[in-house]
Coordinates of C-alpha atoms in Angstrom, one line a residue:
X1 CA 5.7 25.0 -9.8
X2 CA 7.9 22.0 -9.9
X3 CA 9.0 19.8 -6.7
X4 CA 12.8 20.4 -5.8
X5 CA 13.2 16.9 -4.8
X6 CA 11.8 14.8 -8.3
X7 CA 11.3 17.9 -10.0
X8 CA 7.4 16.8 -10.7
X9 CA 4.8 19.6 -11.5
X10 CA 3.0 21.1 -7.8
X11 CA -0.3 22.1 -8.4
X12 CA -1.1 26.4 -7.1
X13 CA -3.3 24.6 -4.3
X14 CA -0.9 21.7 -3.2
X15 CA 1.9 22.2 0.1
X16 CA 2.6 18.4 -1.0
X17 CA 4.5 17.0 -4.3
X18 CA 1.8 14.6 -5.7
X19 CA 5.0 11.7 -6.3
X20 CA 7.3 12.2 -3.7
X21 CA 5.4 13.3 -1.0
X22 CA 7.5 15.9 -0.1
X23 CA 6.7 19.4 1.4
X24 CA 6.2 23.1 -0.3
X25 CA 9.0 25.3 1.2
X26 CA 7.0 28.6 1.8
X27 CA 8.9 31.8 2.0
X28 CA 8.1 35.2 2.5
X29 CA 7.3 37.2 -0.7
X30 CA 10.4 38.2 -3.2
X31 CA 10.4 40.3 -6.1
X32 CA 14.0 40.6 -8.0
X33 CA 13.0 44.2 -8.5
X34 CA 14.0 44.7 -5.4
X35 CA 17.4 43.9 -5.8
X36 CA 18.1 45.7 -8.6
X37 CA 17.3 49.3 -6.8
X38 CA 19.3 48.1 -3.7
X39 CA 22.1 47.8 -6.1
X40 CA 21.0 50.9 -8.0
X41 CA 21.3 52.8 -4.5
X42 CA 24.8 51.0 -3.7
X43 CA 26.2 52.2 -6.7
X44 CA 27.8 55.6 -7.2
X45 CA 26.4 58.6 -7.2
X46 CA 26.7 58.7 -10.9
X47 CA 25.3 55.5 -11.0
X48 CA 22.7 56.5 -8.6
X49 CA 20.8 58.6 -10.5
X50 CA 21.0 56.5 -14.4
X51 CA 17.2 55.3 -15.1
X52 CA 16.4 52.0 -14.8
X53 CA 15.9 50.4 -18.0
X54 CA 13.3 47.8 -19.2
X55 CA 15.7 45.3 -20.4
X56 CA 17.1 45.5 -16.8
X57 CA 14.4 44.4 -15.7
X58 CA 13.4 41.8 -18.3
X59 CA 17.0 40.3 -17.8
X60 CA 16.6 39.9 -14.3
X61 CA 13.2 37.9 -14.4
X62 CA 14.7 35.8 -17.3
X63 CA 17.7 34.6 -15.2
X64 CA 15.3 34.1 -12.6
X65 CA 13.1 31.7 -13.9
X66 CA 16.6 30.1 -15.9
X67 CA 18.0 29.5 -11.9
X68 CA 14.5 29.0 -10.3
X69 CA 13.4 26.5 -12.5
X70 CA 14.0 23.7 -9.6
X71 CA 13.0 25.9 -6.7
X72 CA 10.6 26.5 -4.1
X73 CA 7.5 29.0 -5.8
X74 CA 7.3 31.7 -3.0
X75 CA 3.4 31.9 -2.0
X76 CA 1.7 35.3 -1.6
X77 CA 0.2 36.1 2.2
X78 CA -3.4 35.6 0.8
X79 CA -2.2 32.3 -0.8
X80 CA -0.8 31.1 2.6
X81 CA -3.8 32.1 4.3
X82 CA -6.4 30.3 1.7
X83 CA -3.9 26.9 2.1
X84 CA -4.0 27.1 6.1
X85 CA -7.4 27.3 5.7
X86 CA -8.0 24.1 3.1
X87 CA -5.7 22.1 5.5
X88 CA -7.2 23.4 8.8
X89 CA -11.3 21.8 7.1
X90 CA -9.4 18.9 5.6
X91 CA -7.3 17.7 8.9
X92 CA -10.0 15.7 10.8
X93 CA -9.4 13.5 7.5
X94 CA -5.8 13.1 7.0
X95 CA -5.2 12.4 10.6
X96 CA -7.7 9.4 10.5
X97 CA -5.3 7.6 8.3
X98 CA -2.2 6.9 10.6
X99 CA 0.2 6.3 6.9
X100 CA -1.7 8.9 5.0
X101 CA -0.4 12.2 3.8
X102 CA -1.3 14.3 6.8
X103 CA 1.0 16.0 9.3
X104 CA 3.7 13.1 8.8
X105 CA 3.8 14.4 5.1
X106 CA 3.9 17.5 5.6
X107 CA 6.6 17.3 7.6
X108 CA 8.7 14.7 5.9
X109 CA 11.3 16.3 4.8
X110 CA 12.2 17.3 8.3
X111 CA 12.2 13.8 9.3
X112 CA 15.5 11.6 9.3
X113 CA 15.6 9.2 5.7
X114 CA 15.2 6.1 8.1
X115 CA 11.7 7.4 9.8
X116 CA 10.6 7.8 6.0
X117 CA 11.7 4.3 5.0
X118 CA 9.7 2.8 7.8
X119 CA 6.6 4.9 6.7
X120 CA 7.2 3.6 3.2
X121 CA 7.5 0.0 4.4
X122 CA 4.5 0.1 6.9
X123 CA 2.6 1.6 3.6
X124 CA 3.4 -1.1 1.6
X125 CA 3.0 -3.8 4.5
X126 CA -0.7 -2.1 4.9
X127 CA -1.0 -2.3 1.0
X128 CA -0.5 -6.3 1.1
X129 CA -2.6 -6.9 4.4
X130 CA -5.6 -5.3 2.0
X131 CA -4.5 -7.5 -1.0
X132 CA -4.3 -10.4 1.7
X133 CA -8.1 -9.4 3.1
X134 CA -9.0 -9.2 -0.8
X135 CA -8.1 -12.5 -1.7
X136 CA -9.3 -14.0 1.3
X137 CA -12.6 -12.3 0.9
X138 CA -12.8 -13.5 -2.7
X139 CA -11.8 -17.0 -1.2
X140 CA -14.7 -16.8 1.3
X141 CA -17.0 -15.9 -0.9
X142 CA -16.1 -18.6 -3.8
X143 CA -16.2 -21.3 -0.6
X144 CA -19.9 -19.9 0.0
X145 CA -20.9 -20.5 -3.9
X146 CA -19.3 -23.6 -4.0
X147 CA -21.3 -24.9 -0.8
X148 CA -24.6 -23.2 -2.6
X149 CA -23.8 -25.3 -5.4
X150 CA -23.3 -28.5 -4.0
X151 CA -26.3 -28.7 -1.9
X152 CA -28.2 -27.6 -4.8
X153 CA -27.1 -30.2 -6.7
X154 CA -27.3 -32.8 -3.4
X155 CA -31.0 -31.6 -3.1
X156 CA -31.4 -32.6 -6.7
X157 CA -29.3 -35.7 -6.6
X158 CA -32.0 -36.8 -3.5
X159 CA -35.0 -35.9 -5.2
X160 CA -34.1 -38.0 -7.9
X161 CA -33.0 -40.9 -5.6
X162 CA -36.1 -40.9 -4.3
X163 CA -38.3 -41.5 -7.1
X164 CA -35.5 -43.9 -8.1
X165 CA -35.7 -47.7 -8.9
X166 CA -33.5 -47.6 -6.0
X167 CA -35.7 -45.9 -3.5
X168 CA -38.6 -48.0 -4.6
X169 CA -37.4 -51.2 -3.9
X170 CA -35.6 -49.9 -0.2
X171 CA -39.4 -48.3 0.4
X172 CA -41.0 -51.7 -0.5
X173 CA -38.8 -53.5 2.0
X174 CA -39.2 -51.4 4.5
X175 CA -42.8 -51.6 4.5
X176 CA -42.2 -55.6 4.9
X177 CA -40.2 -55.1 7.7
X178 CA -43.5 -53.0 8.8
X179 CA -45.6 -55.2 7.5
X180 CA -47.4 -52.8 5.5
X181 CA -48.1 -55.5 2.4
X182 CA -50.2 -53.5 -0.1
X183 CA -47.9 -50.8 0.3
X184 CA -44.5 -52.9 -0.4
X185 CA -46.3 -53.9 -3.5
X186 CA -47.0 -50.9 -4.4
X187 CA -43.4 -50.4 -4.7
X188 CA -42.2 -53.0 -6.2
X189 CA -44.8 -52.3 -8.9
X190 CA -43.4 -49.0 -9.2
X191 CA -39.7 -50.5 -9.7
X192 CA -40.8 -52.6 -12.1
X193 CA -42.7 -50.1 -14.1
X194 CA -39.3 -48.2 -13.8
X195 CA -37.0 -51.0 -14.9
X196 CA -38.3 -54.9 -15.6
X197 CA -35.0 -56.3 -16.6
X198 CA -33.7 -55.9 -13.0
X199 CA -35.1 -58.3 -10.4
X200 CA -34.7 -56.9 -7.3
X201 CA -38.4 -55.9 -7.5
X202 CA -39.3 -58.9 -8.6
X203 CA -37.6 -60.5 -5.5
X204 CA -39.0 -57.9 -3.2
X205 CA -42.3 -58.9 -4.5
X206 CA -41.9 -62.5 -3.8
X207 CA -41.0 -61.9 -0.6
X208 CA -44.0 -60.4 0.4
X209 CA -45.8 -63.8 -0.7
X210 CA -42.8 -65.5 1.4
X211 CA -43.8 -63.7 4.8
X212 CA -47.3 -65.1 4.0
X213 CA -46.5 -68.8 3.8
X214 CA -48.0 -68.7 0.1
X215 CA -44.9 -70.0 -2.1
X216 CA -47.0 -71.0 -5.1
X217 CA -47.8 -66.8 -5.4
X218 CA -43.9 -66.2 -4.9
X219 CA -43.3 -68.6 -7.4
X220 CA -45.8 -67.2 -9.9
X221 CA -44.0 -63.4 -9.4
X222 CA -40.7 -65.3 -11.0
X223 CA -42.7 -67.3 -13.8
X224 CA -44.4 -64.5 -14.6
X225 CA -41.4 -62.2 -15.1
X226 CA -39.5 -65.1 -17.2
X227 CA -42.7 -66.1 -19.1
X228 CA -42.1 -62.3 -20.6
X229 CA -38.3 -61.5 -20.9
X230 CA -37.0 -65.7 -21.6
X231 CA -33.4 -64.4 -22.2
X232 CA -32.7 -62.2 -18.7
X233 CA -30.3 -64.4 -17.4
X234 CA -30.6 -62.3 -14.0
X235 CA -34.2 -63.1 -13.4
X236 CA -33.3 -67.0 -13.5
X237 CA -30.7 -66.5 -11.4
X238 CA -33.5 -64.6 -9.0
X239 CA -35.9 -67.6 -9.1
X240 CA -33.0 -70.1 -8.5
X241 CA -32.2 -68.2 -5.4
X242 CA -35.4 -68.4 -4.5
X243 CA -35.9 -72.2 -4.8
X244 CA -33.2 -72.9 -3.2
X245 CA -33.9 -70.3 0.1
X246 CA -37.1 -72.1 0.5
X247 CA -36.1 -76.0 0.0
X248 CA -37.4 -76.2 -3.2
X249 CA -34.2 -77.2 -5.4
X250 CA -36.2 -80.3 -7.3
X251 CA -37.8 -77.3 -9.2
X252 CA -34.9 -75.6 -10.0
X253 CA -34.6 -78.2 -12.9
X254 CA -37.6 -78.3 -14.2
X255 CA -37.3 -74.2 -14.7
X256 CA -33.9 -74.6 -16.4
X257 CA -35.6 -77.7 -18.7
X258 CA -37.8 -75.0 -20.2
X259 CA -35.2 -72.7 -21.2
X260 CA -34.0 -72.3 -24.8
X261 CA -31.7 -70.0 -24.3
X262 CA -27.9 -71.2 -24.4
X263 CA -26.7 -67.3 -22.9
X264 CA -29.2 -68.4 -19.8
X265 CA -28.4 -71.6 -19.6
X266 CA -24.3 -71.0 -19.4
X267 CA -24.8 -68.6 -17.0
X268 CA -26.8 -70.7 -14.4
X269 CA -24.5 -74.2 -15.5
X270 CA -23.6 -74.9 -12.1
X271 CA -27.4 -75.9 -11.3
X272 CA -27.6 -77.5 -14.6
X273 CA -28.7 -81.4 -13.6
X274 CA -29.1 -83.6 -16.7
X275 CA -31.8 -86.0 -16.7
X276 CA -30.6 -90.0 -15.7
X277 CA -30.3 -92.4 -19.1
X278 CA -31.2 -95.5 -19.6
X279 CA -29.6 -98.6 -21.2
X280 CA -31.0 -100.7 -22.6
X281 CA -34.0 -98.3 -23.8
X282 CA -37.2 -98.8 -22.6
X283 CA -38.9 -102.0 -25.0
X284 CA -40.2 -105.8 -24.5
X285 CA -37.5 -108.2 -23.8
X286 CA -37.8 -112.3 -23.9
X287 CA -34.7 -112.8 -21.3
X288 CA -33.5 -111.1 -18.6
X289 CA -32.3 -107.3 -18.3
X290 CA -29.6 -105.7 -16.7
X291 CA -30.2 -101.7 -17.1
X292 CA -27.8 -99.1 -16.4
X293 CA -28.6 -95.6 -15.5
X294 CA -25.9 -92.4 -16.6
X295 CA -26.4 -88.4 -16.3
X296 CA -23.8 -86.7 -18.3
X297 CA -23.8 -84.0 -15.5
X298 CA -22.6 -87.0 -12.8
X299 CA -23.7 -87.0 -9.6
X300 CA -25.7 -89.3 -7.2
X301 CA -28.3 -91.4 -9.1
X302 CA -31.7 -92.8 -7.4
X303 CA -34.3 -94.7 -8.9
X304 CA -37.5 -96.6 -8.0
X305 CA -39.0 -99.6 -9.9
X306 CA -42.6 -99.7 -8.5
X307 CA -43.9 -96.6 -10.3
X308 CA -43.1 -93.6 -8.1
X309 CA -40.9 -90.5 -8.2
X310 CA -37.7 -91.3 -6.8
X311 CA -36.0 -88.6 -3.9
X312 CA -32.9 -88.9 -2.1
X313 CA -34.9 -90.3 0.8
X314 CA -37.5 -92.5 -0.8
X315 CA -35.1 -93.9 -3.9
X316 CA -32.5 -96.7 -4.1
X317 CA -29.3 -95.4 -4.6
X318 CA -27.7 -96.4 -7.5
X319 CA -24.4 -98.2 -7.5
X320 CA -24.8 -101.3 -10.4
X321 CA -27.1 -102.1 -13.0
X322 CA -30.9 -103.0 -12.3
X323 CA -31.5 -106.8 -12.8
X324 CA -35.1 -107.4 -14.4
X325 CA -35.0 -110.9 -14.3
X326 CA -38.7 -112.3 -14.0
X327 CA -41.4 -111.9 -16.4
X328 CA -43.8 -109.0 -16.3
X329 CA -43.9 -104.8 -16.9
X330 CA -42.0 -102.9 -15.0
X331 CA -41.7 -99.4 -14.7
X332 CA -38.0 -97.8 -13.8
X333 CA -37.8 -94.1 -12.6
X334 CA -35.0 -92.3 -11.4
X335 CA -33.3 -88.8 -10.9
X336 CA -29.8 -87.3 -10.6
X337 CA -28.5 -85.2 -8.4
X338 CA -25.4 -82.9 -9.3
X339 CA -22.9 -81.5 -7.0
X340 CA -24.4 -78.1 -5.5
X341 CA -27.7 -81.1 -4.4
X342 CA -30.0 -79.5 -7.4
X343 CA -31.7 -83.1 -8.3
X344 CA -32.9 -83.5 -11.7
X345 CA -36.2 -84.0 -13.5
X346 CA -38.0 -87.2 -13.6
X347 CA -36.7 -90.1 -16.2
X348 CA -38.4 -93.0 -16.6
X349 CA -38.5 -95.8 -19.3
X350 CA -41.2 -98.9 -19.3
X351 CA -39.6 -102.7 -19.3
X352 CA -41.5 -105.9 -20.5
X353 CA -39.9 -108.8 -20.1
X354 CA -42.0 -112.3 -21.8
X355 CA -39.6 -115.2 -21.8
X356 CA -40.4 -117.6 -24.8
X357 CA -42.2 -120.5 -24.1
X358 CA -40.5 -124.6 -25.5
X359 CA -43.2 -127.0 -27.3
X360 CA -44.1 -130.0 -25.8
X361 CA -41.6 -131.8 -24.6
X362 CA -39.8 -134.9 -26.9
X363 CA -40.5 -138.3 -25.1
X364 CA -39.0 -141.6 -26.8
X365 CA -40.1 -144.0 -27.3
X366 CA -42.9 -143.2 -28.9
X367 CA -46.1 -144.4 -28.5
X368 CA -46.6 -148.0 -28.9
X369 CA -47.0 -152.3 -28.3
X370 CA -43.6 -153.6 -26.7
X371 CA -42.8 -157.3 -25.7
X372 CA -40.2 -155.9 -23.0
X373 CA -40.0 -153.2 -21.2
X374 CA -38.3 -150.1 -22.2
X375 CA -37.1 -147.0 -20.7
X376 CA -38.4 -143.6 -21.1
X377 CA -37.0 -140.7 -21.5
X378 CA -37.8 -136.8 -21.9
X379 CA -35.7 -134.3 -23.4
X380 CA -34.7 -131.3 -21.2
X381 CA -33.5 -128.2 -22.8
X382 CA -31.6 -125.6 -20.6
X383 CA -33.7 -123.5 -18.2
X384 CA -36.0 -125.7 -17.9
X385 CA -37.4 -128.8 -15.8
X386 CA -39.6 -132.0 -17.0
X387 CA -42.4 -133.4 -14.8
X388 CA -44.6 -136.5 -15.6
X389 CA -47.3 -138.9 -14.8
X390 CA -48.0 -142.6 -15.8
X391 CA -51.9 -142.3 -14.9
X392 CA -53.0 -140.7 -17.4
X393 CA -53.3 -137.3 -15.4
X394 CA -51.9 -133.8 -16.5
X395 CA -48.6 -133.3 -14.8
X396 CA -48.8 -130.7 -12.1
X397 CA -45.4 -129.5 -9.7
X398 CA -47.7 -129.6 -7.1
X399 CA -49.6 -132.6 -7.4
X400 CA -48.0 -135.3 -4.9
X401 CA -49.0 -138.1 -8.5
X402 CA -46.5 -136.0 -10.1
X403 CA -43.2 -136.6 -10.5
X404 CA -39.6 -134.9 -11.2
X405 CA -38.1 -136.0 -14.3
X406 CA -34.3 -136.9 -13.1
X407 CA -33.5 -139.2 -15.8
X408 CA -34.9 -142.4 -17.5
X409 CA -38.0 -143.8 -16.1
X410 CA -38.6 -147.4 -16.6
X411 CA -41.4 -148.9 -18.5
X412 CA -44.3 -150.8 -16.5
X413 CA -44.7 -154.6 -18.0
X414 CA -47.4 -156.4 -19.0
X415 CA -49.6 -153.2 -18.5
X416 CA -51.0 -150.1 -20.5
X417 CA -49.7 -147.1 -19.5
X418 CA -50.5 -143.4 -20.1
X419 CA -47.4 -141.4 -19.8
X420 CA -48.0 -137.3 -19.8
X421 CA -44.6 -134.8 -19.7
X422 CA -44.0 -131.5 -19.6
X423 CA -41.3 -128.8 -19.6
X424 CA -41.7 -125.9 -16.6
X425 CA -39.3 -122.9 -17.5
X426 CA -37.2 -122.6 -14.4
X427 CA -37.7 -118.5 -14.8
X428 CA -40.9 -118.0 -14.9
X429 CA -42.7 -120.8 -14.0
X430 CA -44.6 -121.2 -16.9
X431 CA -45.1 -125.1 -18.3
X432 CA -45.4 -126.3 -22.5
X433 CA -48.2 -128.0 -23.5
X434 CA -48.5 -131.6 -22.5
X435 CA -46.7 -134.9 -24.6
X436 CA -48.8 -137.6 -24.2
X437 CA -47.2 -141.6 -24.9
X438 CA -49.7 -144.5 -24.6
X439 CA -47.5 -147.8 -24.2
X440 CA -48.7 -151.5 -23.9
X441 CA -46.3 -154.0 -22.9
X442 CA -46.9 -157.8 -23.3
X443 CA -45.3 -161.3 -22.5
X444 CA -43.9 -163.8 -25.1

């Protein structure tokens, strides 16, 4: 059977169209045999009686089915009955579905065209609320993996940071801040186990010496580390930082003077204090000495001259050269101290200074018999100063017999006389040997 309406095939036990929805027309029985003996019986008499042929007959069902082709199939009694039936079981169904193809189906085709439009519409609106519920519940569900996931991975990503070099080092200051020593250094031994190049473990560790009051063991975590790795610029920086958080910058230079590596050393430059230089170099001199003191890194210089380290407290500052004008050793230290206050190591340099000693004085005249008197004098070379007698006695500066030499000195008469000179270097004190003139002066 085909649909009037879209002309689509109706299955025997469907009252619906399967496309269009629309409803089986259902008609009493009709059998075209029928009209041919009312028309048989219409007829004349003659007619009346004539047999009815086959071909009649055949005819009459062909044009049928040629005119029916579109048309309502016309359902038995029985067939009516069995289809009541069906939809009298199945309606508890159909009518649980407000859009579905239950009694508004059935009777569609007596609805108006605007009353089925709506039903199409609210079928298709219910359609895309279940798309819409679809995609949401897909959405949901994707959200709810993706939270899974991430706290899957953020459980992982914590169980790592945990055994971290990280973790270690928070753990080990925590446990300072707890004071819980043996385990902080547990820690930090962990860290370093985990990664040596880095020194915040090393810094932890020192720190747990720090809170202690012991700074040679802090010290000893630093010197160790560098003693092993010489070229990890970072774990100079890390001791630097620590000399200078506990007031111990004088050291900062003698850690740097150690260092062969130029990478290190350009990295840590601005702590960089050179060494003081001095000039003249340390030797023995015969005349005075004026010695100047340089560091190539500038800077405030101090220096000492009586043996001992120079500081900024205990030194003389330096501001012009250092005048070594007596005779003796003397022993000149000093330090430098750059611009961020890191003072440098210890220079020193060892001075002698021996200033040459004149021979014996030249006295005229010389020794001798005279008939006059004469005067006598003594040569005086520069820097120095002559003293004499005329009792025979060693000249002495101190002697109250002894006298200055100022210029000539006039010859006793008629007498002998012993006349002793010397020279006294006006630097040092020190006298020549002794000029002796033995003179006899008579009368005519």
């Amino acid at each position: 059977m085909r649909c009037t309406h879209c002309g689509a095939m109706i299955p025997d036990d469907q009252v619906v169209c399967p496309r269009c929805g629309a409803e089986v027309q259902i008609v009493p029985d009709y059998n075209p045999l029928d009209d041919v003996l009312t028309r048989e019986v219409k007829g004349s008499v003659e007619g009346a009686t004539r047999q009815i042929q086959t071909d009649d007959i055949r005819r009459y069902r062909r044009d049928d089915r040629t005119k029916n082709v579109n048309s309502t199939r016309v359902l038995s009694q029985e067939e009516m009955d069995r289809l009541r039936e069906q939809r009298r079981r199945s309606g508890g169904r159909r009518q649980s579905d407000s859009s579905s193809r239950g009694t508004g189906e059935v009777n569609r085709q007596k609805r108006p065209m605007h009353t089925q439009r709506q039903d199409t519409a609210e079928l298709r609106r219910l359609r895309q609320q279940k798309r819409l519920e679809a995609a949401k519940r897909k959405r949901r569900n994707l959200l709810i993996t993706l939270f899974l996931l991430l706290v899957l991975i953020a459980a992982g990503v914590y169980l790592v940071y945990q055994n971290s070099y990280t973790s270690m080092v928070n753990k080990g200051y925590r446990a300072i801040q707890s004071r819980d020593y043996d385990a902080a250094e547990n820690y930090f031994n962990r860290a370093v186990t985990k990664d040596r190049s880095r020194p915040d473990a090393y810094t932890g560790w020192a720190q747990i010496y720090v809170d202690q009051s012991d700074l040679e063991s802090a010290e000893d975590v630093f010197l160790s580390a560098i003693e092993t790795q010489p070229t990890n610029e970072q774990l100079y920086q890390a001791a630097i930082d620590f000399y200078m958080e506990t007031e111990q910058p004088e050291k900062v230079s003698a850690l740097l003077q150690d260092c062969e590596d130029q990478n290190v050393l350009n990295a840590v430059s601005d702590y960089i204090s050179a060494a003081p230089v001095f000039s003249p170099e340390a030797g023995t001199y015969n005349e005075v000495q004026e010695i100047t003191i340089s560091s190539e890194t500038g800077g405030d210089i101090y220096y000492t001259t009586d043996g001992t380290d120079p500081t900024v407290e205990t030194g003389t500052k330096y501001e012009q050269p250092v005048l070594i004008q007596t005779e003796g050793d003397f022993e000149l230290r000093a330090i430098a101290v750059n611009a961020n206050g890191i003072p440098s190591t210890v220079a020193s340099a060892d001075y002698t200074v021996e200033f040459p000693i004149e021979n014996a004085p030249a006295v005229t005249p010389s020794t001798g018999q005279y008939t006059e008197p004469a005067q006598i004098t003594i040569t005086v070379p520069e820097g120095y100063t002559a003293y004499y007698t005329m009792d025979g006695s060693t000249p002495d500066p101190e002697s109250a017999s002894t006298e200055k030499y100022t210029g000539p000195v006039d010859m006793p008469a008629n007498t002998q006389t012993i006349f002793n000179a010397i020279l006294v270097n006006n630097q040092n004190g020190k006298a020549t040997e002794v000029t002796t003139r033995n003179y006899i002066t008579t009368s005519d």
